[in-house]
Short mmCIF file of C-alpha atoms in Angstrom, two decimals:
data_model
loop_
_atom_site.label_atom_id
_atom_site.label_comp_id
_atom_site.label_asym_id
_atom_site.label_seq_id
_atom_site.Cartn_x
_atom_site.Cartn_y
_atom_site.Cartn_z
CA UNK A 22 -11.49 102.90 -22.23
CA UNK A 23 -10.83 106.41 -23.56
CA UNK A 24 -8.45 105.48 -26.39
CA UNK A 25 -8.27 108.03 -29.20
CA UNK A 26 -6.99 106.18 -32.28
CA UNK A 27 -6.27 107.95 -35.56
CA UNK A 28 -6.24 105.57 -38.54
CA UNK A 29 -3.98 106.61 -41.42
CA UNK A 30 -2.77 105.12 -44.68
CA UNK A 31 -2.89 105.52 -48.43
CA UNK A 32 -6.17 105.54 -50.33
CA UNK A 33 -7.54 102.07 -50.95
CA UNK A 34 -5.76 100.23 -48.13
CA UNK A 35 -9.03 99.58 -46.26
CA UNK A 36 -9.39 102.27 -43.60
CA UNK A 37 -13.12 102.89 -44.12
CA UNK A 38 -13.64 99.17 -44.70
CA UNK A 39 -12.23 98.53 -41.23
CA UNK A 40 -14.81 100.87 -39.67
CA UNK A 41 -17.62 99.27 -41.66
CA UNK A 42 -16.56 95.83 -40.42
CA UNK A 43 -16.46 97.01 -36.80
CA UNK A 44 -19.90 98.56 -37.23
CA UNK A 45 -21.25 95.33 -38.70
CA UNK A 46 -22.03 96.78 -42.12
CA UNK A 47 -19.53 94.49 -43.83
CA UNK A 48 -18.85 90.85 -43.04
CA UNK A 49 -15.35 89.55 -42.46
CA UNK A 50 -13.96 87.36 -45.23
CA UNK A 51 -11.11 86.22 -43.00
CA UNK A 52 -10.09 86.46 -39.36
CA UNK A 53 -12.15 87.02 -36.20
CA UNK A 54 -13.97 90.12 -34.92
CA UNK A 55 -14.73 90.16 -31.20
CA UNK A 56 -16.96 92.91 -29.76
CA UNK A 57 -17.77 92.98 -26.05
CA UNK A 58 -21.35 92.67 -24.81
CA UNK A 59 -21.32 96.18 -23.29
CA UNK A 60 -19.96 97.89 -26.41
CA UNK A 61 -22.38 100.35 -28.00
CA UNK A 62 -21.11 101.78 -31.28
CA UNK A 63 -21.93 105.19 -32.72
CA UNK A 64 -20.89 105.65 -36.37
CA UNK A 65 -20.33 109.19 -37.71
CA UNK A 66 -20.03 108.23 -41.37
CA UNK A 67 -19.13 110.40 -44.36
CA UNK A 68 -22.74 110.20 -45.48
CA UNK A 69 -25.33 111.73 -43.13
CA UNK A 70 -27.65 108.94 -42.02
CA UNK A 71 -30.90 108.58 -40.17
CA UNK A 72 -32.20 112.16 -40.21
CA UNK A 73 -35.95 112.38 -40.94
CA UNK A 74 -36.05 115.52 -43.07
CA UNK A 75 -39.84 115.79 -42.76
CA UNK A 76 -39.60 116.37 -39.00
CA UNK A 77 -38.65 119.41 -37.00
CA UNK A 78 -35.32 119.30 -35.20
CA UNK A 79 -36.58 119.28 -31.65
CA UNK A 80 -39.34 116.71 -32.32
CA UNK A 81 -36.91 114.39 -34.08
CA UNK A 82 -34.36 114.60 -31.27
CA UNK A 83 -37.03 114.11 -28.62
CA UNK A 84 -37.92 110.80 -30.27
CA UNK A 85 -34.25 109.76 -30.37
CA UNK A 86 -33.73 110.81 -26.75
CA UNK A 87 -36.91 109.04 -25.65
CA UNK A 88 -35.61 105.73 -26.98
CA UNK A 89 -32.21 106.31 -25.35
CA UNK A 90 -33.91 107.30 -22.07
CA UNK A 91 -35.99 104.14 -22.06
CA UNK A 92 -32.81 102.10 -22.42
CA UNK A 93 -30.64 103.94 -19.91
CA UNK A 94 -32.97 105.74 -17.55
CA UNK A 95 -31.01 108.98 -18.04
CA UNK A 96 -32.94 112.16 -18.74
CA UNK A 97 -31.44 114.54 -21.31
CA UNK A 98 -32.30 118.19 -22.00
CA UNK A 99 -32.77 118.50 -25.76
CA UNK A 100 -33.02 122.29 -25.62
CA UNK A 101 -29.69 122.62 -23.79
CA UNK A 102 -27.94 120.22 -26.14
CA UNK A 103 -29.24 122.03 -29.22
CA UNK A 104 -27.87 125.30 -27.86
CA UNK A 105 -24.51 123.66 -27.10
CA UNK A 106 -24.44 122.52 -30.72
CA UNK A 107 -24.97 126.12 -31.90
CA UNK A 108 -28.71 125.93 -32.57
CA UNK A 109 -30.41 128.98 -30.96
CA UNK A 110 -33.84 128.41 -29.42
CA UNK A 111 -35.53 130.29 -32.23
CA UNK A 112 -34.36 127.57 -34.68
CA UNK A 113 -35.45 124.48 -32.73
CA UNK A 114 -38.69 124.15 -34.65
CA UNK A 115 -37.00 124.25 -38.06
CA UNK A 116 -37.67 121.42 -40.49
CA UNK A 117 -34.56 119.30 -40.95
CA UNK A 118 -34.95 119.62 -44.72
CA UNK A 119 -34.39 123.39 -44.37
CA UNK A 120 -31.00 123.05 -42.63
CA UNK A 121 -27.69 123.79 -44.32
CA UNK A 122 -25.08 121.08 -44.85
CA UNK A 123 -23.08 122.17 -41.81
CA UNK A 124 -26.20 122.31 -39.64
CA UNK A 125 -27.18 118.80 -40.71
CA UNK A 126 -23.70 117.58 -39.79
CA UNK A 127 -24.09 119.09 -36.32
CA UNK A 128 -27.55 117.57 -35.94
CA UNK A 129 -26.21 114.20 -37.11
CA UNK A 130 -23.48 114.38 -34.48
CA UNK A 131 -26.03 115.37 -31.84
CA UNK A 132 -28.25 112.42 -32.78
CA UNK A 133 -25.29 110.07 -32.27
CA UNK A 134 -24.60 111.65 -28.87
CA UNK A 135 -28.21 111.08 -27.80
CA UNK A 136 -27.87 107.37 -28.62
CA UNK A 137 -25.19 107.27 -25.89
CA UNK A 138 -22.49 105.12 -27.54
CA UNK A 139 -19.32 104.15 -25.68
CA UNK A 140 -17.31 103.56 -28.88
CA UNK A 141 -17.36 106.21 -31.60
CA UNK A 142 -16.30 105.56 -35.20
CA UNK A 143 -15.53 108.62 -37.35
CA UNK A 144 -15.02 108.30 -41.11
CA UNK A 145 -13.44 111.46 -42.56
CA UNK A 146 -15.36 113.59 -40.03
CA UNK A 147 -13.86 116.94 -41.09
CA UNK A 148 -14.95 116.71 -44.73
CA UNK A 149 -17.12 119.70 -45.70
CA UNK A 150 -17.23 121.03 -42.13
CA UNK A 151 -17.35 124.76 -41.42
CA UNK A 152 -15.24 126.13 -38.58
CA UNK A 153 -18.19 126.25 -36.16
CA UNK A 154 -19.09 122.59 -36.73
CA UNK A 155 -15.43 121.53 -36.50
CA UNK A 156 -15.16 123.33 -33.16
CA UNK A 157 -18.29 121.57 -31.89
CA UNK A 158 -16.89 118.21 -33.02
CA UNK A 159 -13.55 118.75 -31.28
CA UNK A 160 -15.23 119.89 -28.06
CA UNK A 161 -17.53 116.88 -28.20
CA UNK A 162 -14.60 114.49 -28.59
CA UNK A 163 -12.77 116.20 -25.74
CA UNK A 164 -15.56 115.31 -23.32
CA UNK A 165 -16.65 112.00 -24.88
CA UNK A 166 -16.21 109.31 -22.18
CA UNK A 167 -15.63 106.34 -24.51
CA UNK A 168 -13.17 105.20 -27.16
CA UNK A 169 -12.78 106.96 -30.53
CA UNK A 170 -11.49 105.54 -33.81
CA UNK A 171 -11.17 108.11 -36.58
CA UNK A 172 -10.18 107.74 -40.23
CA UNK A 173 -9.02 111.08 -41.59
CA UNK A 174 -6.71 112.67 -44.14
CA UNK A 175 -6.79 115.83 -41.99
CA UNK A 176 -3.48 115.46 -40.20
CA UNK A 177 -4.10 118.50 -38.01
CA UNK A 178 -7.39 117.05 -36.79
CA UNK A 179 -5.76 113.69 -35.96
CA UNK A 180 -2.96 115.50 -34.15
CA UNK A 181 -5.52 117.35 -32.02
CA UNK A 182 -7.65 114.36 -31.07
CA UNK A 183 -5.55 111.17 -31.32
CA UNK A 184 -3.36 109.62 -28.62
CA UNK A 185 -2.53 106.62 -30.80
CA UNK A 186 -2.01 106.29 -34.55
CA UNK A 187 -2.73 103.07 -36.46
CA UNK A 188 -1.05 103.00 -39.86
CA UNK A 189 -2.62 100.60 -42.35
CA UNK A 190 -0.55 99.47 -45.33
CA UNK A 191 -0.79 96.60 -47.84
CA UNK A 192 1.78 94.64 -45.86
CA UNK A 193 -0.04 95.05 -42.53
CA UNK A 194 -0.72 97.55 -39.75
CA UNK A 195 1.55 99.31 -37.25
CA UNK A 196 0.52 101.07 -34.03
CA UNK A 197 2.28 104.23 -32.79
CA UNK A 198 1.64 105.23 -29.16
CA UNK A 199 1.38 108.99 -29.60
CA UNK A 200 -0.26 111.75 -31.63
CA UNK A 201 0.33 112.47 -35.31
CA UNK A 202 3.52 114.46 -34.64
CA UNK A 203 4.94 111.47 -32.78
CA UNK A 204 3.94 109.18 -35.66
CA UNK A 205 5.75 111.42 -38.16
CA UNK A 206 8.87 111.56 -35.97
CA UNK A 207 9.00 107.77 -35.70
CA UNK A 208 8.48 107.39 -39.43
CA UNK A 209 11.31 109.87 -39.94
CA UNK A 210 13.62 107.80 -37.73
CA UNK A 211 12.84 104.66 -39.71
CA UNK A 212 13.42 106.49 -42.99
CA UNK A 213 16.70 107.98 -41.73
CA UNK A 214 17.95 104.54 -40.71
CA UNK A 215 17.00 103.19 -44.12
CA UNK A 216 18.81 106.05 -45.88
CA UNK A 217 21.85 105.55 -43.66
CA UNK A 218 22.05 101.83 -44.36
CA UNK A 219 21.67 102.38 -48.09
CA UNK A 220 24.00 105.37 -48.54
CA UNK A 221 26.31 105.18 -45.57
CA UNK A 222 25.03 108.46 -44.09
CA UNK A 223 21.60 109.73 -42.96
CA UNK A 224 19.81 112.35 -45.03
CA UNK A 225 16.67 114.35 -44.35
CA UNK A 226 13.76 112.01 -45.00
CA UNK A 227 10.49 112.77 -46.69
CA UNK A 228 8.78 112.21 -43.34
CA UNK A 229 10.86 114.95 -41.69
CA UNK A 230 10.18 117.32 -44.59
CA UNK A 231 6.48 116.53 -44.25
CA UNK A 232 6.62 117.18 -40.49
CA UNK A 233 8.21 120.62 -41.02
CA UNK A 234 5.66 121.50 -43.69
CA UNK A 235 2.82 120.46 -41.38
CA UNK A 236 4.04 122.74 -38.60
CA UNK A 237 4.17 125.72 -40.95
CA UNK A 238 0.74 124.88 -42.41
CA UNK A 239 -0.72 124.54 -38.92
CA UNK A 240 0.63 128.00 -38.03
CA UNK A 241 -0.87 129.48 -41.21
CA UNK A 242 -4.19 127.75 -40.52
CA UNK A 243 -4.46 129.31 -37.05
CA UNK A 244 -3.67 132.73 -38.53
CA UNK A 245 -6.39 132.40 -41.17
CA UNK A 246 -8.90 131.11 -38.59
CA UNK A 247 -8.24 134.20 -36.46
CA UNK A 248 -8.77 136.42 -39.51
CA UNK A 249 -12.08 134.69 -40.27
CA UNK A 250 -13.26 135.14 -36.70
CA UNK A 251 -12.35 138.84 -36.77
CA UNK A 252 -14.26 139.33 -40.04
CA UNK A 253 -17.32 137.57 -38.67
CA UNK A 254 -17.27 139.76 -35.55
CA UNK A 255 -16.95 142.94 -37.65
CA UNK A 256 -19.84 141.85 -39.88
CA UNK A 257 -22.05 141.17 -36.87
CA UNK A 258 -21.23 144.63 -35.49
CA UNK A 259 -22.00 146.33 -38.82
CA UNK A 260 -25.28 144.46 -39.19
CA UNK A 261 -26.30 145.60 -35.71
CA UNK A 262 -25.47 149.22 -36.60
CA UNK A 263 -27.41 149.03 -39.86
CA UNK A 264 -30.41 147.51 -38.08
CA UNK A 265 -30.37 150.38 -35.57
CA UNK A 266 -30.23 152.97 -38.38
CA UNK A 267 -33.13 151.30 -40.21
CA UNK A 268 -35.16 151.45 -37.03
CA UNK A 269 -34.30 155.13 -36.67
CA UNK A 270 -35.45 155.72 -40.25
CA UNK A 271 -38.80 154.19 -39.41
CA UNK A 272 -39.12 156.66 -36.55
CA UNK A 273 -38.32 159.67 -38.79
CA UNK A 274 -40.34 158.95 -41.92
CA UNK A 275 -41.50 162.58 -42.19
CA UNK A 276 -38.02 164.13 -41.83
CA UNK A 277 -36.51 163.83 -45.31
CA UNK A 278 -33.26 165.52 -44.33
CA UNK A 279 -32.78 163.07 -41.46
CA UNK A 280 -33.69 160.16 -43.71
CA UNK A 281 -31.04 161.24 -46.21
CA UNK A 282 -28.40 161.42 -43.50
CA UNK A 283 -29.33 158.00 -42.13
CA UNK A 284 -29.30 156.45 -45.59
CA UNK A 285 -25.84 157.90 -46.23
CA UNK A 286 -24.58 156.22 -43.03
CA UNK A 287 -26.17 152.93 -44.07
CA UNK A 288 -24.52 153.15 -47.48
CA UNK A 289 -21.11 153.64 -45.85
CA UNK A 290 -21.67 150.64 -43.58
CA UNK A 291 -22.80 148.54 -46.54
CA UNK A 292 -19.65 149.48 -48.47
CA UNK A 293 -17.58 148.42 -45.46
CA UNK A 294 -19.58 145.18 -45.26
CA UNK A 295 -18.83 144.42 -48.90
CA UNK A 296 -15.09 144.81 -48.31
CA UNK A 297 -15.13 142.62 -45.18
CA UNK A 298 -17.26 139.96 -46.89
CA UNK A 299 -14.73 139.84 -49.74
CA UNK A 300 -11.88 139.47 -47.22
CA UNK A 301 -13.85 136.75 -45.42
CA UNK A 302 -14.50 134.86 -48.65
CA UNK A 303 -10.80 134.98 -49.59
CA UNK A 304 -9.80 133.80 -46.11
CA UNK A 305 -12.27 130.89 -46.21
CA UNK A 306 -10.98 129.85 -49.64
CA UNK A 307 -7.41 130.04 -48.31
CA UNK A 308 -8.40 127.90 -45.31
CA UNK A 309 -9.87 125.23 -47.59
CA UNK A 310 -6.57 125.04 -49.49
CA UNK A 311 -4.39 124.69 -46.38
#
């Protein structure tokens, strides 16, 4: 089963509670929960869990993979997976405690992958994610062979990954067989019918207005993401040029005229770096507000 279900609804209706019940962290107070014998759940929660910060990345993952290997008989290359999750080989021996928040999120996701679940629960997975980690997550979900249930307020993320939407409300739940755009369209139809029955003629519903706003925001988001990528590429190029000039300075320590010329070039590159970094910071702040 490769269902991709996006769970939506107002705050407090029980979306995260539903995931916690499925994962067995909360007991049902009413009703019946049936989980098949072959179901193996992986839970990507809002809070990073189960990372031993006193261990180095590769050693920790080797232990996780060893347990998974013993259960499944499948051999997994930790080095290759770390590189796929944007960890260069030079970083594989890093203590987990030294990782940034985004890196820990990627490592947490990688740990879940190594446990080889066939049902994946995601609770607000895009919270506090940088673009690199979000890209890794989306690629991972694209190739994940099992079912995915995700709770998220990020409508663009749900639209990219979900093939079904489950709306939870105080009066019950409703399933929509499509992505988030389809869900919004169906909600708009219901709202239009309600407006028509109340006023005698249909008017533009809040759902339709929301759908239009989402499309425009999605377009703006892609534009800002492209700008961020361009800034990052320019910064990498400038850093490479500065590194080459510093190396050249080391080779000409006795030539003060040459050293002055090289330093002037470095200063110009640093000025350009400052401008690009400012543009990058503004773009990242804009992206967070979209």
